[in-house]
mmCIF file of C-alpha atoms in Angstrom:
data_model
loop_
_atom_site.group_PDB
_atom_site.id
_atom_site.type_symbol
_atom_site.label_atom_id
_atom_site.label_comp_id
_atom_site.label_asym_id
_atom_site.label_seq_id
_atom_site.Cartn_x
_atom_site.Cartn_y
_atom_site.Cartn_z
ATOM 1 C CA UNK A 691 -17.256 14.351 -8.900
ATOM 2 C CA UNK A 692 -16.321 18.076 -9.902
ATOM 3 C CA UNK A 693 -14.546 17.991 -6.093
ATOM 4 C CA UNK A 694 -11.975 15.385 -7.687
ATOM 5 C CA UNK A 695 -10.619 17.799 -10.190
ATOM 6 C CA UNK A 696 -9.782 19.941 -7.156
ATOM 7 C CA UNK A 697 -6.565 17.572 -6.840
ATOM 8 C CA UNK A 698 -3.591 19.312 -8.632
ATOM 9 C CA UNK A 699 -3.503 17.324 -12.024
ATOM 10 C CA UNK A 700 -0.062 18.821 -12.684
ATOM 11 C CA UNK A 701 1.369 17.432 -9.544
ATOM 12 C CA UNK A 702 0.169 13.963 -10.140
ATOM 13 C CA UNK A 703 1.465 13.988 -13.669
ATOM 14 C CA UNK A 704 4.886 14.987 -12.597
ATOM 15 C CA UNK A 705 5.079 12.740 -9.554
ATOM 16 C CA UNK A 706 3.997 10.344 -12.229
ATOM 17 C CA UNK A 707 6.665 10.898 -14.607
ATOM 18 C CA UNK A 708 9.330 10.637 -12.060
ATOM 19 C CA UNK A 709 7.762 7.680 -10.791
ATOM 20 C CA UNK A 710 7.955 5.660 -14.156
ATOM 21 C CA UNK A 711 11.694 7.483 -14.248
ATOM 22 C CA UNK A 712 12.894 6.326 -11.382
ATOM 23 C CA UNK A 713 11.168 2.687 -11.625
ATOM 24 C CA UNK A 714 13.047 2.819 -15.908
ATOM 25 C CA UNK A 715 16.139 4.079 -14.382
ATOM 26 C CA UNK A 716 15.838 0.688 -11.360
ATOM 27 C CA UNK A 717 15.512 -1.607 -14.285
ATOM 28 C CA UNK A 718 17.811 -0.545 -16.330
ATOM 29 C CA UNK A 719 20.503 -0.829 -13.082
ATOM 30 C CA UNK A 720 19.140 -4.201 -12.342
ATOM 31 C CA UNK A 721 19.543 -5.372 -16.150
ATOM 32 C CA UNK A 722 23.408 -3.857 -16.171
ATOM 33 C CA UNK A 723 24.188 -5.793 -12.812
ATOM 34 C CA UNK A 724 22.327 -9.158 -13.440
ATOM 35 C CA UNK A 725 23.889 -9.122 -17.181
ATOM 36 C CA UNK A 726 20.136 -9.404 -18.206
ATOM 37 C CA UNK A 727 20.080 -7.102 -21.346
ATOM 38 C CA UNK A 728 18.462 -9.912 -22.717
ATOM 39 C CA UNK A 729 14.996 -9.994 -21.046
ATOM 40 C CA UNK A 730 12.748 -10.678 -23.851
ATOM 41 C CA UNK A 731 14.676 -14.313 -24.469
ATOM 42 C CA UNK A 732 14.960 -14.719 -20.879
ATOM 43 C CA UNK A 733 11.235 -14.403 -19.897
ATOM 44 C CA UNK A 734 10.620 -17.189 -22.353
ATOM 45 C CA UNK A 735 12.195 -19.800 -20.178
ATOM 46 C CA UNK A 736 9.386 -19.128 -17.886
ATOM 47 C CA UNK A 737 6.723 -22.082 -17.520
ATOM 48 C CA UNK A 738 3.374 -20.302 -19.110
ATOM 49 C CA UNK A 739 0.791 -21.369 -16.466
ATOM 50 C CA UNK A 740 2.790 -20.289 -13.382
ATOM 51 C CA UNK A 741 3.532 -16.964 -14.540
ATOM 52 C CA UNK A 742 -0.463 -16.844 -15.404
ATOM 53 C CA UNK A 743 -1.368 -18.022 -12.002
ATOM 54 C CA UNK A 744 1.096 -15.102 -9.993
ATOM 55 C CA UNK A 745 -0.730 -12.761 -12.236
ATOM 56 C CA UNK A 746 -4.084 -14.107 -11.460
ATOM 57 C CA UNK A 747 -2.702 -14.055 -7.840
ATOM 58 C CA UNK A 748 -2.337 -10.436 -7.951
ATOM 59 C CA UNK A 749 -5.389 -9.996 -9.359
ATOM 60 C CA UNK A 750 -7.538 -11.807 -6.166
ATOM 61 C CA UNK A 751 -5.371 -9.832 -4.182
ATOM 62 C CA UNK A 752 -7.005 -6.297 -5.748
ATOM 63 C CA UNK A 753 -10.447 -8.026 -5.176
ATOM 64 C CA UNK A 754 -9.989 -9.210 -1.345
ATOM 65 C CA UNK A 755 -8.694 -5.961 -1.215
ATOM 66 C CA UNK A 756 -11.867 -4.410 -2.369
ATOM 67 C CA UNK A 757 -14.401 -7.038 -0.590
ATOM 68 C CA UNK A 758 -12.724 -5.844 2.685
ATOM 69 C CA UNK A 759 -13.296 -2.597 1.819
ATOM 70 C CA UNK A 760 -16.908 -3.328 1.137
ATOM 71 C CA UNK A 761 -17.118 -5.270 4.095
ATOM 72 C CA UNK A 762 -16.260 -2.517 6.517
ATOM 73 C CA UNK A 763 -18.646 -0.071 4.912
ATOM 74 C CA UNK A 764 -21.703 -1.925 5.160
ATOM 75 C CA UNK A 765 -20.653 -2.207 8.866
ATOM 76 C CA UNK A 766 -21.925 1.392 8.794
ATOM 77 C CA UNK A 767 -24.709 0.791 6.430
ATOM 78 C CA UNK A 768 -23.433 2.133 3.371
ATOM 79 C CA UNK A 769 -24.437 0.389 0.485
ATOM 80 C CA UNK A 770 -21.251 0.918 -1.770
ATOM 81 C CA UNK A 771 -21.062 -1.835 -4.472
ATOM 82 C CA UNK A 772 -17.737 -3.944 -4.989
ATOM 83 C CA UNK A 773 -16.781 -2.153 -8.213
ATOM 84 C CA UNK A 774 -16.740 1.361 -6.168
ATOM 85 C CA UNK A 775 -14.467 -0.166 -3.499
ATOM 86 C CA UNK A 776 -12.668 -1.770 -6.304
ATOM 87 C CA UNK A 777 -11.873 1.918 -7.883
ATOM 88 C CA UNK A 778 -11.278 3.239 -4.569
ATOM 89 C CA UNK A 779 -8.557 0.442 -3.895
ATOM 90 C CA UNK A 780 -6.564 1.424 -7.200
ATOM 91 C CA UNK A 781 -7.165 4.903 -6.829
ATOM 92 C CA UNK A 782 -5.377 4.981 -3.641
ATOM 93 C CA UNK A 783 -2.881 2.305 -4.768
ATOM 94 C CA UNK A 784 -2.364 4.747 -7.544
ATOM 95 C CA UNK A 785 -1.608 7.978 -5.210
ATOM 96 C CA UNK A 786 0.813 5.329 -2.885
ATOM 97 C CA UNK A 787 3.043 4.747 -6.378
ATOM 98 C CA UNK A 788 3.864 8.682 -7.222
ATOM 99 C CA UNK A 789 4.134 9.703 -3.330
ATOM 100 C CA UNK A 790 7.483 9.523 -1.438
ATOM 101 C CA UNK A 791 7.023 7.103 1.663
ATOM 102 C CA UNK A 792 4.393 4.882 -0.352
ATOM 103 C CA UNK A 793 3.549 3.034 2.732
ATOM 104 C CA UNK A 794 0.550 5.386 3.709
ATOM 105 C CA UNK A 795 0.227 7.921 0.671
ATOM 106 C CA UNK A 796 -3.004 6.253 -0.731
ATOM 107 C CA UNK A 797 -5.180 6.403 2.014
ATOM 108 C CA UNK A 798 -5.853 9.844 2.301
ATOM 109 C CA UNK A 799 -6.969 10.018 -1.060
ATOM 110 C CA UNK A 800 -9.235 6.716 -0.296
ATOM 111 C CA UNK A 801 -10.979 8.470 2.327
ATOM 112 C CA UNK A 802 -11.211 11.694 0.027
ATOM 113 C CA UNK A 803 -12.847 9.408 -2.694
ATOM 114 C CA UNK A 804 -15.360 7.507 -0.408
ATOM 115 C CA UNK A 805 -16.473 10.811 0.766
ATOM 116 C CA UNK A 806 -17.157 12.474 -2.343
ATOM 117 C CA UNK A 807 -18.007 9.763 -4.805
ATOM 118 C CA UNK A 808 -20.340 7.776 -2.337
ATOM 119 C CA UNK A 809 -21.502 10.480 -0.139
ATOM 120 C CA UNK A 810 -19.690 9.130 3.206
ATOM 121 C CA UNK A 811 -19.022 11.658 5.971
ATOM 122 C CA UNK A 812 -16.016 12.550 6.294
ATOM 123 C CA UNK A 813 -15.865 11.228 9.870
ATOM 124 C CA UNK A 814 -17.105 7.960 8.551
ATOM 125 C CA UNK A 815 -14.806 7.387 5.891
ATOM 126 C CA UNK A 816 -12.073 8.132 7.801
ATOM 127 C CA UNK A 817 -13.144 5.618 10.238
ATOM 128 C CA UNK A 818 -13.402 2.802 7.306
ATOM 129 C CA UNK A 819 -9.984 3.342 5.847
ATOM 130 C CA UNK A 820 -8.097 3.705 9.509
ATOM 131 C CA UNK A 821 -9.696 0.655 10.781
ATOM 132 C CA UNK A 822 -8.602 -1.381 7.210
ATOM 133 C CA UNK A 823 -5.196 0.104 7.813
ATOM 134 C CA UNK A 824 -5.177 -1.433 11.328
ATOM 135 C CA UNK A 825 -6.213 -5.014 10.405
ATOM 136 C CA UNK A 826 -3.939 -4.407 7.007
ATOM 137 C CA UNK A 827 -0.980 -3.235 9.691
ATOM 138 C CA UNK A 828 -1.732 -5.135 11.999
ATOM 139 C CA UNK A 829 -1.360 -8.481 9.700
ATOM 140 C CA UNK A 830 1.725 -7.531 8.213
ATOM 141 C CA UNK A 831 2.888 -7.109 11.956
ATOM 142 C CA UNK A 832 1.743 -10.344 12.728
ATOM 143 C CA UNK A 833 3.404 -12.446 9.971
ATOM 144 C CA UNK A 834 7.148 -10.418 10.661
ATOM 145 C CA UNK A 835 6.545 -11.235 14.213
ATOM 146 C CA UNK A 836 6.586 -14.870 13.472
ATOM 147 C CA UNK A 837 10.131 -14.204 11.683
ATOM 148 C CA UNK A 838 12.050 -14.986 14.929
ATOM 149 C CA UNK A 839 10.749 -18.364 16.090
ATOM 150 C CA UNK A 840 11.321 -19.336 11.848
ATOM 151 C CA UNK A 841 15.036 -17.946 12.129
ATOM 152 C CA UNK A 842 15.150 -19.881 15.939
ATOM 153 C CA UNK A 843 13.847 -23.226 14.366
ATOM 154 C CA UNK A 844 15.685 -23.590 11.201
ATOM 155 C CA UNK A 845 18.741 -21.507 11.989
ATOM 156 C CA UNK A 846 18.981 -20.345 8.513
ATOM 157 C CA UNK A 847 22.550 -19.030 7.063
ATOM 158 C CA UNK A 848 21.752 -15.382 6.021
ATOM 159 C CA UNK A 849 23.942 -12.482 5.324
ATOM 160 C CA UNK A 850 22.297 -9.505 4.906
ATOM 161 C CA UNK A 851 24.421 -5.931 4.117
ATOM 162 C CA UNK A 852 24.755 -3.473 6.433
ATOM 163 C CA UNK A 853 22.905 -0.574 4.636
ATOM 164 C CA UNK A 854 20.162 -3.478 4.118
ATOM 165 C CA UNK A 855 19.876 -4.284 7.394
ATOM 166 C CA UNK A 856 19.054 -0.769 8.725
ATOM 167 C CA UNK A 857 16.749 -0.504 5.697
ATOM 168 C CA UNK A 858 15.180 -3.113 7.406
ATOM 169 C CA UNK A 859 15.175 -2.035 10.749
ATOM 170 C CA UNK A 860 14.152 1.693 9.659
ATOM 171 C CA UNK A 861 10.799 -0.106 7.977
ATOM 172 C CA UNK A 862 9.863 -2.393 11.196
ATOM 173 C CA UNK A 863 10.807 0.598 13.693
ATOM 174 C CA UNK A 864 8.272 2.781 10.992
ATOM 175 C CA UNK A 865 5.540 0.041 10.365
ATOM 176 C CA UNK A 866 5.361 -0.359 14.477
ATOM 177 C CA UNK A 867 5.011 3.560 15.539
ATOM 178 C CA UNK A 868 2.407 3.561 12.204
ATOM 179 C CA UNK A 869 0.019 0.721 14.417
ATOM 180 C CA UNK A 870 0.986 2.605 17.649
ATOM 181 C CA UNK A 871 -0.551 5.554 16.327
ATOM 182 C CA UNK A 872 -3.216 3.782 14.541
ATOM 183 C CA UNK A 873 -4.369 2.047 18.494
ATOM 184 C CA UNK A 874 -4.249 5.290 20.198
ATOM 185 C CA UNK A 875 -6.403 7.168 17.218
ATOM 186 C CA UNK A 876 -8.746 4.268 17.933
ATOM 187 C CA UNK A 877 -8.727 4.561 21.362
ATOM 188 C CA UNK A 878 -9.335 8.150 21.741
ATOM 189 C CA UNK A 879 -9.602 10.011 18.509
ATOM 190 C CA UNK A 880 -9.094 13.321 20.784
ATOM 191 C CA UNK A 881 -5.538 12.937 21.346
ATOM 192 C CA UNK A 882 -4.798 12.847 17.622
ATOM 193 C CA UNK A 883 -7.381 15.449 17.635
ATOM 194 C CA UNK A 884 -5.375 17.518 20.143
ATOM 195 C CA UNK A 885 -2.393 17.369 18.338
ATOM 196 C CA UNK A 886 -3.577 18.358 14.763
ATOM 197 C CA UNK A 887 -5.168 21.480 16.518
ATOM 198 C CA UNK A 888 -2.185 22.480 18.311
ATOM 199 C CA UNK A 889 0.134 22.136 14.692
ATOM 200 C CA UNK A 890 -2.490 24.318 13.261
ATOM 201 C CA UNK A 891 -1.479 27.208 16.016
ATOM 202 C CA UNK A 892 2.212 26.984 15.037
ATOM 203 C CA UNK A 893 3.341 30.253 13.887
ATOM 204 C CA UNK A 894 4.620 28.766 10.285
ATOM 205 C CA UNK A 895 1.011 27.635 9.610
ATOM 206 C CA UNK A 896 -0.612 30.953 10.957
ATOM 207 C CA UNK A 897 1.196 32.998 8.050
ATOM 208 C CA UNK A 898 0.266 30.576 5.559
ATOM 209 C CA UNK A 899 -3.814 30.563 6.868
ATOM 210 C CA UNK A 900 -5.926 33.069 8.240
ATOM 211 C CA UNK A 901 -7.485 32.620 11.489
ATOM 212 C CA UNK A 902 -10.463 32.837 10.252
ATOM 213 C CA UNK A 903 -9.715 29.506 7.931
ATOM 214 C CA UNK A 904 -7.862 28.041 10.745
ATOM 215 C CA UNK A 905 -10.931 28.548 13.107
ATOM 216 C CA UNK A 906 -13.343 27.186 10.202
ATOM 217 C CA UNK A 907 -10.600 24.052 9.891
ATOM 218 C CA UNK A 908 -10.696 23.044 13.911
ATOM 219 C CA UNK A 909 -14.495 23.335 13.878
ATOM 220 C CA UNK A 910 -14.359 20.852 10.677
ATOM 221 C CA UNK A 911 -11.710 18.549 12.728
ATOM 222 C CA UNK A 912 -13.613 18.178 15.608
ATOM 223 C CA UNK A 913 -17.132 17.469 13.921
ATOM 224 C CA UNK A 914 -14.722 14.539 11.568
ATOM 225 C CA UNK A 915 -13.476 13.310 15.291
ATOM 226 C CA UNK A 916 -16.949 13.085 16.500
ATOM 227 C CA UNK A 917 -18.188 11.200 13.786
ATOM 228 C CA UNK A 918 -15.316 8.973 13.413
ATOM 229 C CA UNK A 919 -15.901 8.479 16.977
ATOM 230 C CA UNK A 920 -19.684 7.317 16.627
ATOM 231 C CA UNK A 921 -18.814 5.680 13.466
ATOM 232 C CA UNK A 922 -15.952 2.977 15.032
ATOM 233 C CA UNK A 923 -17.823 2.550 17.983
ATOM 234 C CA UNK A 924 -20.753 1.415 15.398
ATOM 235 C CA UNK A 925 -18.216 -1.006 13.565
ATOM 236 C CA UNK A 926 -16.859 -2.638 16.876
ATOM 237 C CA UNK A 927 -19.954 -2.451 19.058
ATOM 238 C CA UNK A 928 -22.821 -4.215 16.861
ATOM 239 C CA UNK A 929 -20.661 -6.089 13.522
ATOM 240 C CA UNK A 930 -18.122 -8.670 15.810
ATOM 241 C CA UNK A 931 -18.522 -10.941 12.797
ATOM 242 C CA UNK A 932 -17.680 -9.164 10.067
ATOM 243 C CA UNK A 933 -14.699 -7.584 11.860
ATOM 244 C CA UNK A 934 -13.364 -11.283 12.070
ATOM 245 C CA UNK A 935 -14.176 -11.628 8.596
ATOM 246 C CA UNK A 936 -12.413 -8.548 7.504
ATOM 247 C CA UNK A 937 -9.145 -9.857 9.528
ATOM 248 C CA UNK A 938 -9.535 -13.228 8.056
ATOM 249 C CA UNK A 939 -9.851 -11.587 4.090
ATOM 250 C CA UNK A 940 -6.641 -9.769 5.067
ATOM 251 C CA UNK A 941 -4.603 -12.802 5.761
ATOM 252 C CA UNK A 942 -5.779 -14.261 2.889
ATOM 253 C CA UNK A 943 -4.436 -11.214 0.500
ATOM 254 C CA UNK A 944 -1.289 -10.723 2.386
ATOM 255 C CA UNK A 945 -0.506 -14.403 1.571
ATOM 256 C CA UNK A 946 -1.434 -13.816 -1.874
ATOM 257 C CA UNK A 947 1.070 -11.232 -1.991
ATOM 258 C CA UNK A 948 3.901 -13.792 0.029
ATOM 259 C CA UNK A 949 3.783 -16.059 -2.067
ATOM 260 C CA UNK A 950 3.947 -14.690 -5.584
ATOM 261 C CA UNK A 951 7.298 -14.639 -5.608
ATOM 262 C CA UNK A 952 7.402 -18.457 -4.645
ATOM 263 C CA UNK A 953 4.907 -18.405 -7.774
ATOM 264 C CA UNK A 954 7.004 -16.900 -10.045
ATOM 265 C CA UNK A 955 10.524 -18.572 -8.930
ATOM 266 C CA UNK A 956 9.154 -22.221 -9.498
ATOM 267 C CA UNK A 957 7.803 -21.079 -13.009
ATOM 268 C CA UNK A 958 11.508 -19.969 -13.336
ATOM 269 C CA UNK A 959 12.776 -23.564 -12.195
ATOM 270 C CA UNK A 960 14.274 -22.462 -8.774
ATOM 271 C CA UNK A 961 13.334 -24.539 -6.591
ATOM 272 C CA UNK A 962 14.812 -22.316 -3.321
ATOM 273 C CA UNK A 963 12.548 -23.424 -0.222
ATOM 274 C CA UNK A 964 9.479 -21.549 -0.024
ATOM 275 C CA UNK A 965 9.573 -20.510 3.995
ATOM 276 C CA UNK A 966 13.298 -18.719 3.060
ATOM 277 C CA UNK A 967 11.197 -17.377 -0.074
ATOM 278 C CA UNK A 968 7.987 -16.331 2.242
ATOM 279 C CA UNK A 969 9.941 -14.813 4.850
ATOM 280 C CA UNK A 970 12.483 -12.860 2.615
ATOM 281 C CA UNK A 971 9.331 -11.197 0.865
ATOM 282 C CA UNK A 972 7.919 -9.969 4.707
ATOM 283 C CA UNK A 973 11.277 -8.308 5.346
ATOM 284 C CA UNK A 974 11.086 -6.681 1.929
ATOM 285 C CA UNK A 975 7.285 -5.823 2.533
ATOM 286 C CA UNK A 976 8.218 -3.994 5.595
ATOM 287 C CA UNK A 977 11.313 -2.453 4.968
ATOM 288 C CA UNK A 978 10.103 -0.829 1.463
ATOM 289 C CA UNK A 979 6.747 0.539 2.771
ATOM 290 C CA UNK A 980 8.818 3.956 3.784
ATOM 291 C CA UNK A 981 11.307 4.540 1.135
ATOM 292 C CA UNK A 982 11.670 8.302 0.332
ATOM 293 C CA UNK A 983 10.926 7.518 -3.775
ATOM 294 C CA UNK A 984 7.592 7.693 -5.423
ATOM 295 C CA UNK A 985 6.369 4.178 -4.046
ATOM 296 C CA UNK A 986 9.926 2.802 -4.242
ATOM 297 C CA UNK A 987 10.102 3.136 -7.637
ATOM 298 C CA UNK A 988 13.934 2.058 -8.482
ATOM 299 C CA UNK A 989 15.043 1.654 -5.146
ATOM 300 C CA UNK A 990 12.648 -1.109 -4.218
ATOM 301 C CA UNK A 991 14.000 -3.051 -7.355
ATOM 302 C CA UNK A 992 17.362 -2.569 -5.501
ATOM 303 C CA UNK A 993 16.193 -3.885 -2.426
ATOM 304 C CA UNK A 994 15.031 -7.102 -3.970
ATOM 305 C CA UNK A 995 18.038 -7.818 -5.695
ATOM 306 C CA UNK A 996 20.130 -7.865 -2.349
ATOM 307 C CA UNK A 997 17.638 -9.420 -0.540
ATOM 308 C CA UNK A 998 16.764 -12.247 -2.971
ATOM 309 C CA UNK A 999 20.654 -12.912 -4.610
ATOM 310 C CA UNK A 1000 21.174 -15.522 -2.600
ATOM 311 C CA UNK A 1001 17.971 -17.941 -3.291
ATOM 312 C CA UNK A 1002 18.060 -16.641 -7.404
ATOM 313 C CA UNK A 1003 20.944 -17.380 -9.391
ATOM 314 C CA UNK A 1004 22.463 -15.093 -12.090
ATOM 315 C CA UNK A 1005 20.849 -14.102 -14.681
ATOM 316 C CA UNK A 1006 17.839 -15.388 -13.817
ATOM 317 C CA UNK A 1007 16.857 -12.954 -11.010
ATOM 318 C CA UNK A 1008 16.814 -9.762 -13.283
ATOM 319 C CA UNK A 1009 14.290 -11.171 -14.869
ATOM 320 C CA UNK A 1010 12.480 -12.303 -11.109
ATOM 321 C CA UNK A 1011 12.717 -8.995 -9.863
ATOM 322 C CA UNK A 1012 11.662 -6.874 -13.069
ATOM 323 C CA UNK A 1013 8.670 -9.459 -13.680
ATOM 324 C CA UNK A 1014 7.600 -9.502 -9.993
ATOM 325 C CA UNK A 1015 7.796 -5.288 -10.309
ATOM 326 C CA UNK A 1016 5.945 -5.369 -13.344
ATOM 327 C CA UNK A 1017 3.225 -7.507 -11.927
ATOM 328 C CA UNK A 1018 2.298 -6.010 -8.245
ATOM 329 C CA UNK A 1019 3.837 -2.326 -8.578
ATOM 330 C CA UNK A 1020 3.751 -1.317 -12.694
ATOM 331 C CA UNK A 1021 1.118 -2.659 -13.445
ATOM 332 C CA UNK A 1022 -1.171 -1.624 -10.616
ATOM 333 C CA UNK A 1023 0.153 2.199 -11.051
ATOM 334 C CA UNK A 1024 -1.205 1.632 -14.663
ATOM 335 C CA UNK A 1025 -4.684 0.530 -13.817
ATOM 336 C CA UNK A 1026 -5.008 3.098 -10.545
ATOM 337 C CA UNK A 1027 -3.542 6.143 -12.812
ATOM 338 C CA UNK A 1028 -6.479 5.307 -16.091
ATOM 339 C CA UNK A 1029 -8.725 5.051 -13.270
ATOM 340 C CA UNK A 1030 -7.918 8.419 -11.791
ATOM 341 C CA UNK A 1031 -7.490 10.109 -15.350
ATOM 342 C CA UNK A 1032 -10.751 8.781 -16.164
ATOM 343 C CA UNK A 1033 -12.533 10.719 -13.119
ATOM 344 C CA UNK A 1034 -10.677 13.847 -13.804
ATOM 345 C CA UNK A 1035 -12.114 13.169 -17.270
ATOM 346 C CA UNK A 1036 -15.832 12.383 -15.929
ATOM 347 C CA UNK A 1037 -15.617 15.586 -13.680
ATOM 348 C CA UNK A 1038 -14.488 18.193 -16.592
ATOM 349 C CA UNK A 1039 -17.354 16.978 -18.607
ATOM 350 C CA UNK A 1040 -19.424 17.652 -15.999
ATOM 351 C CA UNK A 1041 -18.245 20.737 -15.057
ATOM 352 C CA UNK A 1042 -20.565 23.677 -16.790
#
């Protein structure tokens, strides 16, 4: 626990701040184009028990998130109960929020957490969170795939933006060298290995380090690689079954997380068909993951507006995009953040 307060608490509060900045000043743009100052009066035309259910939707999405989570562990026998994985989900959902390129900031700090709160080697839990990114990646992959043959069959009429479009492109181009690199660190660990050691002998890092450290870091890398090694040839080798159960837990979540905003559009009354709806939210999905803001805080709220203008009418979409924000960004950078204060919290009381 004391190895959590270790973390710069400074640098999470002020990636924080500009986070909630930058996700107040998105808003704020969204209310002055959509002429939706009036929010309050305009959430009220929602129907009650649909905008319950997308909440409750997000909601099972945390926990399948977590029973995955737990499902992979006990692959290596680590008995690590659904409320840790839980906390370990928000913590690094947390971390994804206040770092630029969201898409993979909350993973390192899941692996640092399921290391040092649950006593999982290093190698181990960085076997458990790669091989959940894979089958996360690899889902998300899946579903966009299927994208063509829907635009082939119902030859929808869609205008997207230029600067949209490449946003798009940039995300799908980023999501697919992210699994690329993800299969050949399964493969062979070594090459990844390889690669890490040789950045470590650029001259920029030697002035920084001293050998001495750098030697002590390569001989910590390679015993991580070895155990990672033994550790997803455990999980592949002897647990076929949960592995499909793992995959099949993931599809489940990612469709919670498709079709919220169907959720959430029929509690407004639009009644825009839900494959256009579906679809539209992949292509967001993707393209956001790598956008240069704290977890695409503002611009993602951007992004939705061009992207979903042309199923929502005016004004009713300001109040789509800030309540489907609120709901599956906000609101889990809330939880993830009173989690993580309250281990900093934990760990200076323990601290003699």
């Amino acid at each position: 626990m004391d190895d959590f307060n270790k973390i710069s608490k400074k640098t999470i509060a002020k990636e924080t701040l500009f986070a909630l900045f930058a996700g107040l000043i998105g808003i704020l743009l969204i209310s002055f184009l959509t002429h939706n100052w009036n929010f309050i009066s305009l959430i009220k035309s929602f129907q009650l028990s649909l905008l319950l259910i997308s909440f409750l939707m997000m909601i099972a999405n945390w926990f399948l998130e977590a029973y995955v989570l737990e499902i992979i562990t006990s692959m290596l026998n680590y008995k690590i109960s659904f409320r840790q994985c839980l906390s370990t989900f928000l913590i690094g959902g947390f971390f994804s929020r206040i770092t630029p390129f969201g898409g993979g900031g909350g993973e390192p700090v899941q692996v640092y957490v399921l290391s040092q709160e649950n006593n999982v080697k290093a190698g181990d839990s960085t076997a458990i969170i790669a091989i959940k990114t894979f089958i996360g990646t690899f889902v998300r992959l899946a579903v966009f795939l299927l994208i063509p043959f829907w635009f082939a069959l119902t030859k929808p009429t869609w205008t997207i933006s230029r600067p949209v479009n490449i946003l798009i492109n940039s995300g799908l181009i980023l999501t697919s060298l992210l699994f690329l690199f993800l299969i050949i660190g399964l493969l062979n660990p070594h090459i990844i290995e390889g690669i890490a050691v040789k950045i470590m002998q650029i001259r920029f890092f030697k002035k920084i380090f001293r050998e001495d450290k750098i030697k002590k870091g390569v001989e910590s890398l390679k015993k991580i690689v070895e155990d990672f090694k033994n550790a997803k040839n455990k999980i592949f080798q002897s647990n076929s079954k949960k592995i499909y159960y793992a995959f099949f837990w993931s599809f489940i979540s990612w469709g919670l997380v498709l079709f919220t905003p169907v959720v959430l559009m029929r509690g407004l009354g639009i009644n825009s068909p839900w494959p256009e709806i579906v679809i539209t939210a992949v292509i967001f999905y993707i393209s956001s993951a790598y956008i240069p803001t704290p977890g695409g805080s503002g611009t993602s709220e951007i992004e939705i507006l061009a992207l979903f203008a042309r199923l929502i009418p005016q004004p009713l979409i300001g109040v789509f995009v800030i309540t489907w924000r609120l709901f599956t960004h906000y609101f889990l950078l809330l939880s993830g953040g009173l989690l993580t204060l309250r281990k900093f919290r934990k760990g200076k009381s323990k601290t003699p």
